[in-house]
Amino acid sequence: MNNKTNYQYLLSDISSLKGVGTKTKNLLKKKNINNLFDLLWKLPKSYTDRGLSSKIKDLKIGEIQTVTIIPQKYNFPRIRKLPNRVLCTDDTGEIDCVFFNSYEGYIKKILPLGKEITVSGKIGHFRNKYQITNPKYVSEDSSLIKQTHNKYSLTEGISEKIYNKILNQIISNLPNFSEWHSKNVMLKFQNISWNKSIKELHKPQNIGNYRSNFYQRLAYDEIFSTFLVNSEIRKKIKRIKKKKKIINANKQNLLIKNLDFSLTNDQKNALDEINKDLSSPNKMFRLLQGDVGSGKTIVSLLAALNTINSGFQVAIMTPTEILARQHFNLAKKIFPKNINLELISGKSEYRMKKEILKNLEINKIDIIFGTHAIFQKKVIFRKLGLIVIDEQHKFGVNQRKRLSDKGGVDCDVLLLTATPIPRTLTMTIYGDMDISIIREKPKNRKPIKTYSKLEAKIDDVLKFVNKQIKLGNQIFWVCPLIEESKKLDHTSAVIKFEFLKKQFPNQVSLLHGKTDLEEKNVILNDFLNNKFKILVSTTIIEVGIDFPNANVIVIENANKFGLSQLHQLRGRVGRGEKESTCILMFKSNLSDNAKKRIKILKDSNDGFLISEEDMKLRGFGDILGFKQSGIKNFKLADPIHNSDLFTLAEKEMRRIEKSNEDIGKFKTLIKLYDRADIINDIA
Ligand code: ADP
Ligand code: MG
């Protein structure tokens, strides 16, 4: 029925399996299990300890197995300490049933000569023959013997029996693929094939055998296929020929000279890398990764300036209008007067919008700032040369690729992200892009003082806040969402708002997920303009916006957040010249683990280091909501425990890139690991 070397079988719908009706199918689909391949990663968590029945020749020594045999001959040696034996056979071989301390009469009764009997127990090997000692289950009726049943974490409404049934079907029909990995790579896994690995993976006795060759091999398959597809996308984009930009270094350096700070070395290096891309004949697809406050904006504006001076237009896209306006204002301040800047906002009047659209089309506007609105169909650029996308770390590969296509051939793409993540993850998530990293913070930064406080001590916090307000400073007050039965709950923020309003009349505002966009913009603008002092919010305060006058952030129920998230929140303050403070509040005394986490935050302001620690403590997938970002989580691979496999995969990927090796032999791997949508585009 199925082609034994074809991956199509594994990609067929789960309803093609026996025992999967509409009900089971729908339940599995809810769990994102759509095809047979998806089901392969549904692993048993434990098992009942009876073996599967098998023929004598297939018995596995050392394992508990069940086999149907015919007793042929008794051997009762009448010498003390020597066991009684019964020679048994089936049509494939011989096996001895061995009994210590059992009466002959009993043995004859349970193993009558010439009758078909099913026995079960641990299979041994003695003097070149299989044996089974003191078989536990002996029965004339094989159906009475319990067989192995893997135990699964059950999806509601699906029984263990069904899982066993459907998984056994797939495992016994696994296609035999020809090996896709190189000899060198295979040596590391002792040449264990994909097919064999999957079979081992599903053997109950192998549960949790993470260091084994089969497990490592399968984890490597996941990592490598991701890296390979990323590399293909990167190569494909790089092959696109474009008109080179000609960088006017004098004009660039004049702007740099007029800044009221000097660029950090990392900023300079990043700018150099970007400039090289701009002036190359190949399309740029680059990520600028740097911690909050590391100064990415100025780097991107310099790239914009160089692009404009080369006769092209630039579009700068931000997640919020406020951030767009902030960048717009900065550019207006530092760019030469002959450059035409525009901001397109939801509030722009119809007539003005029309004017802007017209001017874009006739190349009267050099640079436009806005939210995703700037990428609507009706927005037509005459000569778009660079798209900068700020703070869209949640964009998945597909979204990024679509954007890069949108600008047209001559358009370079630069993404900015303030999400420092460990290298293994960067390669996984952003491997389709070239990457520039800013690690260094501007020198004038004062470290943010980080404290932890019990909620009972809130009076101390209020006193401190009061003092800061008197000094003319502003305060962020963050309350986590309480997630109950999937409904987001803002009550903690609302309650705190009411409480603080009484303490600081007319000085407090509230923002949460239900605040409408218009109102949100008004509130954020008022906060920017120092019209009130305390902004109470859930975690929705957007990344990227500079609130130079806010220098205190209070984070309630801080143990609800991961380290990276706390670090990001903390990064809302401490961007200006002022001393800044972050107060982490806790409901009760800290556990040892929580203490460890807080210490990391207090000791370090390095987002890369913090994210690494975060991942060690909480595991991959949780940090910074990558789960929701459309980025597929690995089923087996783990960026912490398998960092060696990530390194190997990167090395192999680079080797293939360098030698221009044909990746056709990886087709099955790529198709199976569900990157087909992307690779289709490439082929
Ligand atoms: P992010 O990387 O988070 O986007 P920004 O670009 O918003 O950071 O920069 C944060 C602040 O640091 C801004 O006020 C900016 O003017 C300032 N800044 C940027 N680069 C430097 C530098 N080299 N020295 C001092 N201040 C800088
Ligand atoms: Mg920014």
Coordinates of C-alpha atoms in Angstrom, one line a residue, residues 365-587:
I365 CA 9.6 61.6 0.2
D366 CA 13.0 60.1 1.1
I367 CA 12.1 58.4 4.3
I368 CA 8.8 57.3 5.8
F369 CA 8.0 56.2 9.3
G370 CA 5.0 54.2 10.4
T371 CA 3.5 51.0 11.6
H372 CA 2.6 48.1 9.3
A373 CA 0.3 50.6 7.5
I374 CA 3.3 51.5 5.4
F375 CA 3.2 48.1 3.7
Q376 CA -0.4 48.3 2.5
K377 CA -1.0 47.6 -1.1
K378 CA -1.9 51.1 -1.9
V379 CA 1.4 52.4 -0.6
I380 CA 3.7 52.6 -3.7
F381 CA 7.3 53.5 -3.5
R382 CA 9.1 54.9 -6.5
K383 CA 12.5 53.7 -5.5
L384 CA 12.5 51.8 -2.2
G385 CA 16.1 50.9 -1.3
L386 CA 15.8 49.9 2.4
I387 CA 13.2 48.6 4.8
V388 CA 14.0 48.8 8.5
I389 CA 11.8 46.8 10.8
D390 CA 12.1 47.6 14.4
E391 CA 11.3 45.4 17.4
Q392 CA 9.5 42.6 15.5
H393 CA 11.2 39.8 17.2
K394 CA 8.0 37.8 17.1
F395 CA 8.0 37.7 13.3
G396 CA 8.4 34.2 12.1
V397 CA 10.6 33.1 9.2
N398 CA 7.7 33.2 6.7
Q399 CA 6.6 36.7 7.7
R400 CA 10.1 38.0 7.4
K401 CA 10.5 36.4 4.0
R402 CA 7.3 38.0 2.8
L403 CA 8.5 41.4 3.9
S404 CA 11.7 41.0 2.2
D405 CA 9.9 40.2 -1.0
K406 CA 7.6 43.1 -0.7
G407 CA 10.2 45.8 -1.2
G408 CA 11.2 44.6 -4.6
V409 CA 14.6 43.6 -6.0
D410 CA 16.6 46.7 -5.1
C411 CA 15.4 46.8 -1.5
D412 CA 17.6 45.8 1.3
V413 CA 16.1 44.6 4.6
L414 CA 17.3 45.3 8.1
L415 CA 15.6 43.9 11.2
L416 CA 16.2 45.3 14.7
T417 CA 15.6 43.2 17.7
A418 CA 16.2 43.8 21.4
T419 CA 15.8 40.2 22.2
P420 CA 19.2 38.9 23.2
I421 CA 19.1 35.1 23.0
P422 CA 21.7 32.4 23.3
R423 CA 23.6 31.6 20.1
T424 CA 22.1 28.2 19.7
L425 CA 18.7 29.8 19.5
T426 CA 19.8 32.7 17.3
M427 CA 20.9 30.1 14.7
T428 CA 17.6 28.4 15.0
I429 CA 15.3 31.3 14.9
Y430 CA 17.2 33.8 12.8
G431 CA 19.4 31.5 10.8
D432 CA 17.9 32.8 7.6
M433 CA 19.5 36.2 8.1
D434 CA 23.0 37.5 8.4
I435 CA 23.5 38.8 11.9
S436 CA 25.2 41.8 13.5
I437 CA 25.4 42.0 17.2
I438 CA 25.7 45.0 19.6
R439 CA 26.8 43.7 23.0
E440 CA 28.4 46.8 24.3
K441 CA 26.2 49.4 26.1
P442 CA 26.9 53.2 25.6
K443 CA 29.5 54.3 28.1
N444 CA 27.4 56.9 29.9
R445 CA 24.9 54.4 31.2
K446 CA 24.5 54.1 34.9
P447 CA 23.7 50.5 36.0
I448 CA 20.1 50.1 37.1
K449 CA 19.9 49.3 40.8
T450 CA 17.8 46.2 41.3
Y451 CA 16.1 45.4 44.6
S452 CA 13.7 42.7 45.8
K453 CA 10.9 43.6 48.2
L454 CA 8.2 41.6 50.0
E455 CA 4.7 42.9 49.2
A456 CA 4.2 43.4 52.9
K457 CA 6.8 46.1 52.7
I458 CA 4.9 48.2 50.2
D459 CA 5.1 51.2 52.4
D460 CA 8.8 51.4 51.8
V461 CA 8.2 51.3 48.1
L462 CA 5.5 54.1 48.3
K463 CA 7.9 56.3 50.3
F464 CA 10.6 55.8 47.7
V465 CA 8.2 56.5 44.8
N466 CA 7.0 59.6 46.6
K467 CA 10.6 60.8 46.9
Q468 CA 11.2 60.2 43.2
I469 CA 8.1 62.1 42.2
K470 CA 9.3 65.0 44.2
L471 CA 12.6 64.9 42.3
G472 CA 10.5 65.2 39.1
N473 CA 10.9 61.6 38.0
Q474 CA 8.3 59.1 36.6
I475 CA 7.5 55.5 37.5
F476 CA 6.3 52.4 35.7
W477 CA 4.3 50.1 37.9
V478 CA 3.8 46.6 36.2
C479 CA 1.3 44.0 37.3
P480 CA 1.4 40.6 35.7
L481 CA -1.7 39.2 34.0
I482 CA -3.4 36.5 36.0
E483 CA -4.2 33.7 33.7
E484 CA -7.2 31.8 34.7
S485 CA -8.9 29.3 32.5
K486 CA -7.4 31.0 29.5
K487 CA -9.1 34.3 30.1
L488 CA -6.7 37.1 30.7
D489 CA -7.4 38.9 33.9
H490 CA -6.5 42.5 34.4
T491 CA -7.8 42.8 37.9
S492 CA -4.5 43.0 39.6
A493 CA -3.6 46.1 37.5
V494 CA -7.0 47.6 38.1
I495 CA -6.9 47.1 41.8
K496 CA -3.4 48.5 42.0
F497 CA -4.4 51.5 40.0
E498 CA -7.3 52.3 42.4
F499 CA -4.9 51.9 45.3
L500 CA -2.2 54.1 43.9
K501 CA -4.7 56.7 42.8
K502 CA -5.6 57.2 46.5
Q503 CA -2.0 57.6 47.5
F504 CA -1.1 59.9 44.6
P505 CA -4.2 61.7 43.4
N506 CA -4.2 62.9 39.8
Q507 CA -0.8 61.4 39.2
V508 CA -1.7 57.9 38.1
S509 CA -2.9 56.3 34.8
L510 CA -3.8 52.8 33.8
L511 CA -3.0 50.8 30.7
H512 CA -4.0 47.2 29.9
G513 CA -4.8 44.9 27.1
K514 CA -8.4 46.1 26.8
T515 CA -7.5 49.8 26.6
D516 CA -8.3 50.9 23.1
L517 CA -5.6 51.9 20.7
E518 CA -6.6 55.6 20.6
E519 CA -6.7 55.9 24.3
K520 CA -3.5 54.0 24.7
N521 CA -1.7 56.4 22.5
V522 CA -3.0 59.3 24.4
I523 CA -1.9 57.8 27.7
L524 CA 1.5 57.0 26.5
N525 CA 2.0 60.4 25.0
D526 CA 0.9 62.1 28.2
F527 CA 3.3 59.9 30.1
L528 CA 6.1 60.9 27.7
N529 CA 5.2 64.5 28.2
N530 CA 5.3 64.1 32.0
K531 CA 1.6 64.9 32.4
F532 CA 1.3 62.3 35.2
K533 CA 3.8 60.4 37.2
I534 CA 2.9 56.8 37.6
L535 CA 1.9 54.5 34.8
V536 CA 0.3 51.3 36.0
S537 CA 0.1 48.6 33.4
T538 CA 0.1 45.0 32.5
T539 CA 3.1 43.9 30.5
I540 CA 1.9 45.7 27.4
I541 CA 4.2 48.6 27.7
E542 CA 5.8 48.5 24.3
V543 CA 9.4 47.8 23.7
G544 CA 11.6 50.4 22.1
I545 CA 9.9 53.6 23.3
D546 CA 12.3 55.9 25.1
F547 CA 10.8 57.5 28.3
P548 CA 13.9 59.4 29.3
N549 CA 12.2 60.8 32.4
A550 CA 11.0 57.5 33.8
N551 CA 13.7 56.1 36.1
V552 CA 11.8 53.7 38.4
I553 CA 10.1 50.5 37.5
V554 CA 8.2 48.5 40.1
I555 CA 7.4 44.9 39.0
E556 CA 4.8 43.1 41.1
N557 CA 4.6 39.4 41.6
A558 CA 8.0 39.2 39.9
N559 CA 8.2 35.5 40.2
K560 CA 5.5 35.3 37.5
F561 CA 8.1 36.5 34.9
G562 CA 11.0 34.8 33.4
L563 CA 14.4 36.4 33.7
S564 CA 14.6 37.6 30.2
Q565 CA 11.2 39.2 30.5
L566 CA 12.2 40.9 33.8
H567 CA 15.4 42.2 32.1
Q568 CA 13.3 43.5 29.2
L569 CA 10.9 45.2 31.6
R570 CA 13.8 46.7 33.5
G571 CA 15.2 48.0 30.2
R572 CA 12.3 50.5 30.0
V573 CA 14.2 52.6 32.5
G574 CA 17.9 53.5 32.6
R575 CA 18.2 54.9 29.1
G576 CA 18.9 58.4 30.1
E577 CA 21.5 60.0 32.3
K578 CA 19.6 59.5 35.6
E579 CA 20.1 56.8 38.3
S580 CA 17.5 54.2 37.8
T581 CA 15.9 51.7 40.0
C582 CA 14.0 48.4 39.5
I583 CA 12.0 47.0 42.4
L584 CA 10.9 43.4 42.1
M585 CA 8.1 42.7 44.5
F586 CA 7.2 39.2 45.8
K587 CA 4.1 37.9 47.6

